[in-house]
Amino acid sequence: MKELSRRQRAILEFIERFLDENDYPPTIRDIQRELGISSTSVVDYNLKVLEARNLIRRNRNISRGIELVGRGSRRNIVTIPVIGQIAAGAPIPVPEDLETAEADETIELSADLVPDSGRGLFALRVKGHSMVDALINDGDIVLLRKQETCENGDTVAVWLKDQKETTLKKFYHEGNRIRLQPANVTMEPIYTDPENVEIQGKLVTVVRAIS
Amino acid sequence: MKELSRRQRAILEFIERFLDENDYPPTIRDIQRELGISSTSVVDYNLKVLEARNLIRRNRNISRGIELVGRGSRRNIVTIPVIGQIAAGAPIPVPEDLETAEADETIELSADLVPDSGRGLFALRVKGHSMVDALINDGDIVLLRKQETCENGDTVAVWLKDQKETTLKKFYHEGNRIRLQPANVTMEPIYTDPENVEIQGKLVTVVRAIS
DNA sequence: GGTTGACACGAACATGTGTTCGTTCCTATA
DNA sequence: TATAGGAACGAACACATGTTCGTGTCAACC
């Protein structure tokens, strides 16, 4: 299998660059113009090679039908609104309706990092160091689904009424009490009365940007 | 400011759906066909309203020039190869050359979650519970830049030669020794000889998919 | 009832865009 | 040198696609 020619590489790079700058792919004539090629059929010839090498996919007979194979696409990306903060001393700001929730910020990531393609999720920025027992740090972004019940083993944000405190832990029903287990396996669980616990949401993903 | 009409909402939703399924936007006739509209000028009319409401942007006089405004685009997404694992008992698999590194998997996320638009980064999947002092859990994905030196305060993956162990900690030069500080602020630092320490990479981002 | 503005329709046109075919050039090989 | 295959070229064509204009309908308002 031969190496790509210089021109083929240039075409591939141009497509990548074009997609960096636009939300639609280039036309054959865009490629032609940009690379100083004198005929659309040369572009076509080289696109055929790139397609045979599975570096691009061409949707035929429609305009701008070029897709880059290795790049991934928007199809696999989900956008989650960051709607506020989570801190120990307050209940979390659970949105009534995600469609209209105020979000100054969004976070985008591969759909396979979240359940159900990100439907129904919201994100909160962690404030403080009080969630380290959940292996969550100040400044981390946590992604949650709003729910008021859960399965055993789910990691949930709960509001502890007596302590007036929000915490993130694994949740287990045990007879007539609740066990809240830290994600940090070296730490002790807490046990509490079901009446003391308000589930606010289920934790699905954590993102930490360090630098 | 009026509500969107039913048809305008339908058009907007169709564009979103189309972009979920394709790497290029729909044409006006795609929209027309799909929604059973009898004339391209109706599509045009409603697109004009959506544009005036800043819900879409139209690049004029080119085919498939519609961009969704709220959605974000591939432009802000970076793709990072997941090239292996990080575990305590072995040095990490630092790639010679990221362009050609073998990656069965990639992770994609907003460029603002990583430095330098993700250039030069690779990802590793955490194996085991030995990084909890870095608030990193089994199964997490850590994103690193390959580097063999660092600044004070950088969180780095280091190979401790005597202990034959990889660890992730904040790195500080202190006179003739190195202080490695856990991200978990409640835990004690370790001090070691510079000769014992091999910096393998700088940690930039952590992602944890819980469910 | 008349008027106005929003919205839909149809048709036509202009141009954007992809495809195809035949020819020529270039390079490597025998 | 001759040959073959890869690659480039040019031209033409077909059709995909966006734009524009005029007309009609409907609902609200005076």
Coordinates of C-alpha atoms (C1' of nucleotides) in Angstrom, one line a residue:
Chain A
M1 CA 0.0 0.0 0.0
K2 CA 1.6 3.2 -1.2
E3 CA 2.1 6.4 0.8
L4 CA -0.3 9.2 0.1
S5 CA 1.0 11.6 -2.5
R6 CA 1.9 15.2 -1.5
R7 CA -1.3 16.4 -3.2
Q8 CA -3.5 13.9 -1.5
R9 CA -2.1 14.9 1.9
A10 CA -2.6 18.5 1.1
I11 CA -6.2 17.9 0.2
L12 CA -6.8 15.9 3.4
E13 CA -5.2 18.7 5.5
F14 CA -7.3 21.3 3.7
I15 CA -10.5 19.4 4.5
E16 CA -9.5 19.2 8.1
R17 CA -8.7 22.9 8.3
F18 CA -11.8 23.8 6.5
L19 CA -13.9 21.8 9.0
D20 CA -12.0 23.6 11.8
E21 CA -13.3 26.9 10.5
N22 CA -16.8 26.0 9.1
D23 CA -19.8 23.9 10.1
Y24 CA -20.0 22.4 6.6
P25 CA -17.5 20.6 4.4
P26 CA -15.7 22.1 1.4
T27 CA -16.9 21.7 -2.2
I28 CA -14.7 20.2 -4.8
R29 CA -14.1 23.6 -6.2
D30 CA -13.2 25.0 -2.8
I31 CA -10.4 22.4 -2.7
Q32 CA -9.4 23.1 -6.3
R33 CA -9.2 26.9 -5.7
E34 CA -7.4 26.7 -2.4
L35 CA -4.7 24.2 -3.6
G36 CA -4.3 25.8 -7.1
I37 CA -5.4 22.7 -8.9
S38 CA -6.5 23.4 -12.5
S39 CA -9.3 20.9 -12.8
T40 CA -12.1 19.5 -10.7
S41 CA -11.3 16.1 -12.1
V42 CA -7.9 16.1 -10.4
V43 CA -9.7 16.8 -7.1
D44 CA -12.1 14.0 -7.9
Y45 CA -9.2 11.7 -8.8
N46 CA -7.4 12.3 -5.5
L47 CA -10.7 12.2 -3.4
K48 CA -11.3 8.8 -4.9
V49 CA -7.9 7.6 -3.6
L50 CA -8.6 9.1 -0.2
E51 CA -11.9 7.4 -0.1
A52 CA -10.4 4.1 -1.2
R53 CA -8.0 4.4 1.7
N54 CA -10.9 5.0 4.0
L55 CA -9.7 8.4 5.1
I56 CA -12.8 10.2 3.8
R57 CA -16.3 9.1 2.9
R58 CA -18.2 10.7 0.1
N59 CA -21.9 11.0 -0.1
R60 CA -22.5 10.9 -3.8
N61 CA -24.4 13.3 -6.1
I62 CA -25.0 15.9 -3.4
S63 CA -23.2 19.0 -2.7
R64 CA -20.6 19.1 0.1
G65 CA -20.9 15.5 0.8
I66 CA -17.4 14.8 2.1
E67 CA -17.0 13.4 5.5
L68 CA -13.7 12.9 7.3
V69 CA -13.5 9.4 8.7
G70 CA -10.9 9.6 11.5
R71 CA -12.1 12.8 12.9
G72 CA -15.4 11.9 14.5
S73 CA -18.3 14.2 14.1
R74 CA -20.8 16.2 15.8
R75 CA -23.0 13.2 15.8
N76 CA -21.1 11.8 18.7
I77 CA -20.9 14.9 20.8
V78 CA -23.4 16.1 23.4
T79 CA -23.8 19.5 24.8
I80 CA -24.7 19.9 28.4
P81 CA -25.6 23.2 30.1
V82 CA -23.6 24.2 33.2
I83 CA -26.3 25.8 35.2
G84 CA -24.7 26.6 38.5
Q85 CA -22.7 25.3 41.4
I86 CA -22.7 22.4 43.8
A87 CA -21.4 23.1 47.3
A88 CA -21.8 21.3 50.6
G89 CA -23.8 24.0 52.4
A90 CA -26.8 24.3 50.0
P91 CA -29.1 22.1 48.0
I92 CA -28.2 22.0 44.3
P93 CA -30.0 24.2 41.8
V94 CA -32.1 21.5 40.2
P95 CA -33.6 22.9 36.9
E96 CA -37.4 22.7 36.4
D97 CA -37.0 22.4 32.7
L98 CA -33.7 21.8 31.0
E99 CA -34.8 23.3 27.7
T100 CA -35.1 26.7 29.2
A101 CA -32.6 26.5 32.0
E102 CA -30.2 29.5 32.1
A103 CA -26.7 28.4 31.3
D104 CA -23.8 30.8 30.9
E105 CA -21.6 27.9 29.9
T106 CA -21.9 24.5 28.2
I107 CA -19.7 21.5 28.2
E108 CA -19.4 19.3 25.2
L109 CA -18.1 15.7 25.1
S110 CA -18.3 12.3 23.5
A111 CA -21.8 10.9 23.9
D112 CA -20.3 7.6 25.1
L113 CA -19.1 9.4 28.3
V114 CA -22.7 10.0 29.4
P115 CA -25.8 7.9 29.4
D116 CA -28.8 8.3 27.0
S117 CA -26.8 10.5 24.7
G118 CA -26.9 13.3 27.4
R119 CA -30.6 13.7 27.4
G120 CA -31.9 15.2 30.6
L121 CA -28.5 16.0 32.0
F122 CA -27.3 19.2 33.5
A123 CA -23.8 20.2 34.8
L124 CA -22.7 21.9 38.0
R125 CA -19.3 23.3 38.9
V126 CA -18.0 22.1 42.3
K127 CA -17.3 24.8 44.9
G128 CA -15.0 23.8 47.8
H129 CA -13.1 20.7 48.9
S130 CA -15.9 19.0 50.8
M131 CA -16.5 16.4 48.1
V132 CA -13.1 14.8 48.2
D133 CA -14.6 11.7 49.7
A134 CA -16.3 11.3 46.3
L135 CA -12.9 11.9 44.6
I136 CA -14.2 15.2 43.4
N137 CA -12.2 18.3 43.6
D138 CA -12.9 22.0 43.8
G139 CA -13.5 23.3 40.3
D140 CA -14.6 20.0 38.9
I141 CA -17.6 19.8 36.6
V142 CA -20.2 17.2 37.6
L143 CA -22.9 16.0 35.3
L144 CA -26.2 14.9 36.8
R145 CA -29.6 13.7 35.9
K146 CA -32.5 15.1 37.9
Q147 CA -34.2 12.3 39.8
E148 CA -35.7 11.8 43.2
T149 CA -35.3 8.1 43.5
C150 CA -32.5 5.7 42.6
E151 CA -31.2 2.2 42.5
N152 CA -28.8 0.7 45.0
G153 CA -25.3 1.5 44.0
D154 CA -26.1 4.7 42.2
T155 CA -24.0 7.7 43.0
V156 CA -26.3 10.5 43.9
A157 CA -26.4 14.1 45.1
V158 CA -28.4 14.1 48.3
W159 CA -29.4 16.9 50.6
L160 CA -29.1 15.8 54.2
K161 CA -31.8 17.7 56.0
D162 CA -30.5 17.5 59.6
Q163 CA -27.0 18.4 58.7
K164 CA -28.1 20.9 56.1
E165 CA -25.5 19.6 53.7
T166 CA -25.2 18.3 50.2
T167 CA -23.1 15.3 49.6
L168 CA -22.3 12.9 46.7
K169 CA -22.1 9.2 47.6
K170 CA -23.2 5.8 46.5
F171 CA -26.7 5.1 47.8
Y172 CA -27.9 1.9 49.3
H173 CA -31.1 1.0 51.0
E174 CA -30.4 -1.3 54.0
G175 CA -33.5 -2.3 55.9
N176 CA -34.8 0.8 57.5
R177 CA -31.8 3.0 57.0
I178 CA -29.7 4.4 54.1
R179 CA -26.0 3.7 53.6
L180 CA -24.1 6.4 51.8
Q181 CA -20.8 5.1 50.6
P182 CA -17.9 7.3 49.5
A183 CA -16.4 6.7 46.1
N184 CA -13.1 6.7 47.8
V185 CA -13.0 3.0 48.9
T186 CA -10.7 3.7 51.8
M187 CA -13.3 5.9 53.6
E188 CA -16.1 4.9 55.9
P189 CA -19.8 5.0 54.9
I190 CA -22.4 7.1 56.7
Y191 CA -25.7 5.7 57.8
T192 CA -28.8 7.8 58.0
D193 CA -32.6 7.8 58.3
P194 CA -34.5 7.7 55.0
E195 CA -36.4 10.7 56.2
N196 CA -33.2 12.7 56.4
V197 CA -32.3 12.1 52.8
E198 CA -33.5 14.0 49.8
I199 CA -32.2 12.7 46.5
Q200 CA -31.6 15.6 44.1
G201 CA -29.9 13.9 41.2
K202 CA -27.9 11.0 40.0
L203 CA -24.2 11.6 39.2
V204 CA -23.2 10.3 35.8
T205 CA -19.9 12.0 34.8
V206 CA -17.1 14.1 36.3
V207 CA -14.7 16.3 34.3
R208 CA -11.7 18.0 35.8
A209 CA -9.7 20.5 33.8
I210 CA -6.5 20.9 35.7
S211 CA -4.7 23.5 33.7
Chain B
M1 CA -41.0 39.2 20.5
K2 CA -43.4 36.4 19.3
E3 CA -43.1 32.8 19.9
L4 CA -41.7 30.7 17.1
S5 CA -44.4 29.2 14.9
R6 CA -45.0 25.5 14.8
R7 CA -43.4 25.3 11.4
Q8 CA -40.4 27.3 12.5
R9 CA -39.9 25.0 15.4
A10 CA -40.3 22.0 13.2
I11 CA -37.6 23.3 10.8
L12 CA -35.2 24.0 13.7
E13 CA -35.8 20.5 15.1
F14 CA -35.2 19.0 11.6
I15 CA -31.9 20.8 11.2
E16 CA -30.8 19.5 14.6
R17 CA -31.8 16.0 13.8
F18 CA -30.2 16.1 10.4
L19 CA -27.0 17.3 12.0
D20 CA -27.2 14.4 14.5
E21 CA -27.2 12.1 11.6
N22 CA -24.9 13.7 9.0
D23 CA -21.6 15.7 8.9
Y24 CA -23.1 18.4 6.7
P25 CA -26.2 20.6 7.1
P26 CA -29.4 20.1 5.1
T27 CA -30.3 21.9 1.9
I28 CA -33.4 24.0 1.6
R29 CA -35.0 21.2 -0.4
D30 CA -34.1 18.6 2.2
I31 CA -36.1 20.7 4.7
Q32 CA -38.9 21.2 2.2
R33 CA -39.2 17.5 1.4
E34 CA -39.0 16.3 5.0
L35 CA -41.6 18.7 6.3
G36 CA -43.9 18.4 3.4
I37 CA -43.6 22.1 2.5
S38 CA -44.7 22.9 -1.0
S39 CA -42.3 25.6 -1.9
T40 CA -38.6 26.4 -1.3
S41 CA -39.7 30.0 -0.7
V42 CA -41.6 29.0 2.4
V43 CA -38.5 27.3 3.8
D44 CA -36.6 30.5 2.9
Y45 CA -39.1 32.7 4.6
N46 CA -39.0 30.7 7.8
L47 CA -35.2 30.4 7.8
K48 CA -35.1 34.2 7.6
V49 CA -37.1 34.4 10.8
L50 CA -34.9 31.8 12.5
E51 CA -31.9 33.8 11.4
A52 CA -33.4 37.1 12.6
R53 CA -33.9 35.4 16.0
N54 CA -30.2 34.3 16.0
L55 CA -31.1 30.6 16.2
I56 CA -29.3 29.9 12.9
R57 CA -26.7 31.5 10.8
R58 CA -26.9 31.3 7.0
N59 CA -23.9 31.5 4.8
R60 CA -25.3 33.1 1.7
N61 CA -25.2 31.9 -1.9
I62 CA -23.5 28.6 -1.1
S63 CA -25.1 25.3 -0.8
R64 CA -25.8 23.8 2.7
G65 CA -24.7 27.0 4.4
I66 CA -26.9 26.7 7.4
E67 CA -25.3 26.7 10.9
L68 CA -27.1 26.2 14.2
V69 CA -26.1 28.9 16.6
G70 CA -26.8 27.3 20.0
R71 CA -25.3 23.9 19.2
G72 CA -21.7 24.6 19.1
S73 CA -19.7 23.0 16.4
R74 CA -16.8 20.7 15.7
R75 CA -14.6 23.7 15.8
N76 CA -14.6 23.6 19.5
I77 CA -14.1 19.9 19.9
V78 CA -10.8 18.1 20.3
T79 CA -10.2 14.4 19.7
I80 CA -7.6 12.8 22.0
P81 CA -6.4 9.2 21.4
V82 CA -6.7 6.8 24.4
I83 CA -3.5 4.8 23.9
G84 CA -3.3 2.6 26.9
Q85 CA -3.5 2.3 30.7
I86 CA -1.9 4.0 33.7
A87 CA -1.4 1.8 36.7
A88 CA 0.8 2.0 39.8
G89 CA 3.2 -0.8 39.0
A90 CA 4.4 0.2 35.6
P91 CA 5.7 3.2 33.8
I92 CA 3.1 4.7 31.5
P93 CA 3.1 4.0 27.8
V94 CA 4.5 7.3 26.5
P95 CA 4.0 7.6 22.8
E96 CA 7.0 8.3 20.6
D97 CA 4.8 10.1 18.1
L98 CA 1.2 11.0 18.6
E99 CA 0.3 11.1 14.9
T100 CA 1.0 7.4 14.5
A101 CA 0.2 6.1 18.0
E102 CA -2.1 3.2 18.1
A103 CA -5.5 4.1 19.7
D104 CA -8.4 1.8 19.8
E105 CA -10.4 4.5 21.3
T106 CA -10.7 8.3 21.3
I107 CA -12.2 10.8 23.6
E108 CA -13.7 14.0 22.4
L109 CA -14.5 17.1 24.4
S110 CA -14.7 20.9 24.4
A111 CA -11.4 22.4 23.5
D112 CA -11.6 24.7 26.6
L113 CA -11.2 21.7 28.9
V114 CA -7.7 21.1 27.6
P115 CA -4.7 23.4 27.0
D116 CA -3.5 24.3 23.6
S117 CA -6.5 22.9 21.8
G118 CA -5.5 19.4 22.7
R119 CA -2.3 19.5 20.7
G120 CA 0.3 17.0 21.9
L121 CA -2.1 15.3 24.3
F122 CA -2.7 11.6 24.8
A123 CA -5.2 9.8 27.1
L124 CA -4.8 6.8 29.4
R125 CA -7.4 4.7 31.2
V126 CA -6.7 4.3 35.0
K127 CA -6.3 0.8 36.2
G128 CA -6.7 0.2 40.0
H129 CA -7.4 2.3 43.1
S130 CA -3.8 3.5 43.7
M131 CA -4.4 7.0 42.5
V132 CA -7.1 8.0 44.9
D133 CA -4.6 10.4 46.6
A134 CA -4.8 12.3 43.3
L135 CA -8.7 12.1 43.5
I136 CA -8.5 9.7 40.5
N137 CA -10.5 6.6 40.4
D138 CA -10.3 3.2 38.7
G139 CA -11.6 3.6 35.2
D140 CA -11.1 7.3 34.9
I141 CA -9.5 8.7 31.8
V142 CA -6.5 10.9 32.3
L143 CA -5.3 13.3 29.6
L144 CA -1.5 14.0 29.7
R145 CA 1.1 15.9 27.7
K146 CA 4.4 14.1 27.2
Q147 CA 7.1 16.1 29.0
E148 CA 10.2 15.3 31.1
T149 CA 10.4 18.6 32.9
C150 CA 7.8 20.7 34.6
E151 CA 7.1 23.8 36.7
N152 CA 6.5 23.8 40.4
G153 CA 2.9 23.1 41.0
D154 CA 2.3 21.0 37.9
T155 CA 0.5 17.8 38.4
V156 CA 2.6 15.1 36.7
A157 CA 2.8 11.4 36.2
V158 CA 6.2 10.3 37.7
W159 CA 7.9 7.0 37.7
L160 CA 9.6 6.4 41.1
K161 CA 12.5 4.2 40.3
D162 CA 13.3 2.8 43.8
Q163 CA 9.6 2.0 44.5
K164 CA 9.0 0.9 40.9
E165 CA 5.8 2.8 41.0
T166 CA 3.9 5.4 38.9
T167 CA 2.1 8.1 40.8
L168 CA 0.2 11.3 40.0
K169 CA 1.0 14.3 42.2
K170 CA 1.8 18.0 42.2
F171 CA 5.5 18.4 41.8
Y172 CA 7.7 20.9 43.7
H173 CA 11.5 21.4 43.7
E174 CA 12.6 22.1 47.2
G175 CA 16.3 22.6 47.6
N176 CA 17.9 19.2 46.9
R177 CA 14.8 17.2 47.1
I178 CA 11.4 16.8 45.4
R179 CA 8.1 17.2 47.1
L180 CA 5.2 15.3 45.6
Q181 CA 1.9 16.7 46.9
P182 CA -1.4 14.8 46.6
A183 CA -4.3 16.6 44.9
N184 CA -6.3 15.5 48.0
V185 CA -5.4 18.4 50.3
T186 CA -6.0 16.3 53.4
M187 CA -3.2 13.9 52.6
E188 CA 0.5 14.1 53.3
P189 CA 3.2 14.8 50.7
I190 CA 6.1 12.6 50.0
Y191 CA 9.7 13.8 49.6
T192 CA 12.2 12.1 47.4
D193 CA 15.5 12.4 45.7
P194 CA 15.5 14.0 42.2
E195 CA 17.5 11.0 41.0
N196 CA 14.6 8.8 42.0
V197 CA 12.0 10.7 39.9
E198 CA 11.3 10.3 36.2
I199 CA 8.7 12.8 34.9
Q200 CA 6.6 11.0 32.2
G201 CA 4.0 13.6 31.5
K202 CA 1.9 16.4 32.8
L203 CA -1.7 15.8 33.8
V204 CA -4.1 18.3 32.2
T205 CA -7.6 16.8 32.4
V206 CA -9.5 13.9 34.1
V207 CA -12.8 12.5 32.9
R208 CA -14.9 10.0 34.8
A209 CA -17.9 8.3 33.2
I210 CA -19.7 6.7 36.2
S211 CA -22.6 5.0 34.5
Chain C
dG1 C1' -66.1 45.8 4.7
dG2 C1' -61.3 47.3 3.9
dT3 C1' -56.6 47.2 5.3
dT4 C1' -52.4 45.2 6.9
dG5 C1' -49.1 42.0 8.0
dA6 C1' -47.8 37.3 8.4
dC7 C1' -47.3 33.3 5.9
dA8 C1' -47.8 30.1 2.1
dC9 C1' -47.5 29.0 -2.8
dG10 C1' -45.6 28.4 -7.6
dA11 C1' -42.6 29.3 -11.0
dA12 C1' -38.6 30.7 -13.0
dC13 C1' -34.0 31.8 -13.0
dA14 C1' -29.1 31.9 -11.9
dT15 C1' -25.5 29.8 -10.2
dG16 C1' -23.3 26.4 -7.4
dT17 C1' -21.6 21.8 -7.6
dG18 C1' -20.6 17.0 -8.9
dT19 C1' -19.6 13.9 -12.6
dT20 C1' -17.7 12.1 -16.7
dC21 C1' -14.9 11.5 -20.8
dG22 C1' -11.1 11.9 -23.6
dT23 C1' -6.4 13.5 -24.0
dT24 C1' -1.9 14.5 -22.4
dC25 C1' 2.0 14.3 -19.4
dC26 C1' 5.2 12.0 -16.3
dT27 C1' 7.7 8.3 -14.2
dA28 C1' 9.3 3.8 -13.7
dT29 C1' 10.4 -0.4 -15.7
dA30 C1' 11.8 -3.8 -19.1
Chain D
dT1 C1' 13.2 3.2 -26.8
dA2 C1' 8.6 1.4 -25.9
dT3 C1' 5.1 0.5 -22.6
dA4 C1' 2.1 0.8 -18.8
dG5 C1' 0.1 3.0 -15.1
dG6 C1' -0.5 6.9 -12.3
dA7 C1' -1.8 11.5 -12.3
dA8 C1' -3.1 15.9 -14.3
dC9 C1' -5.8 18.6 -17.6
dG10 C1' -9.8 20.7 -20.0
dA11 C1' -14.3 20.8 -21.4
dA12 C1' -18.8 19.8 -21.2
dC13 C1' -22.8 18.3 -19.2
dA14 C1' -26.3 17.3 -15.7
dC15 C1' -28.4 18.3 -11.8
dA16 C1' -28.3 20.2 -7.2
dT17 C1' -29.2 24.2 -4.8
dG18 C1' -30.2 29.1 -3.5
dT19 C1' -32.7 33.2 -4.7
dT20 C1' -36.3 36.2 -6.2
dC21 C1' -40.7 37.8 -7.6
dG22 C1' -45.6 38.0 -7.9
dT23 C1' -49.8 36.2 -6.1
dG24 C1' -53.0 34.3 -2.9
dT25 C1' -54.9 33.2 1.8
dC26 C1' -55.8 34.1 6.5
dA27 C1' -56.4 36.4 10.7
dA28 C1' -56.6 40.5 13.3
dC29 C1' -57.9 45.1 13.6
dC30 C1' -60.2 49.5 12.6

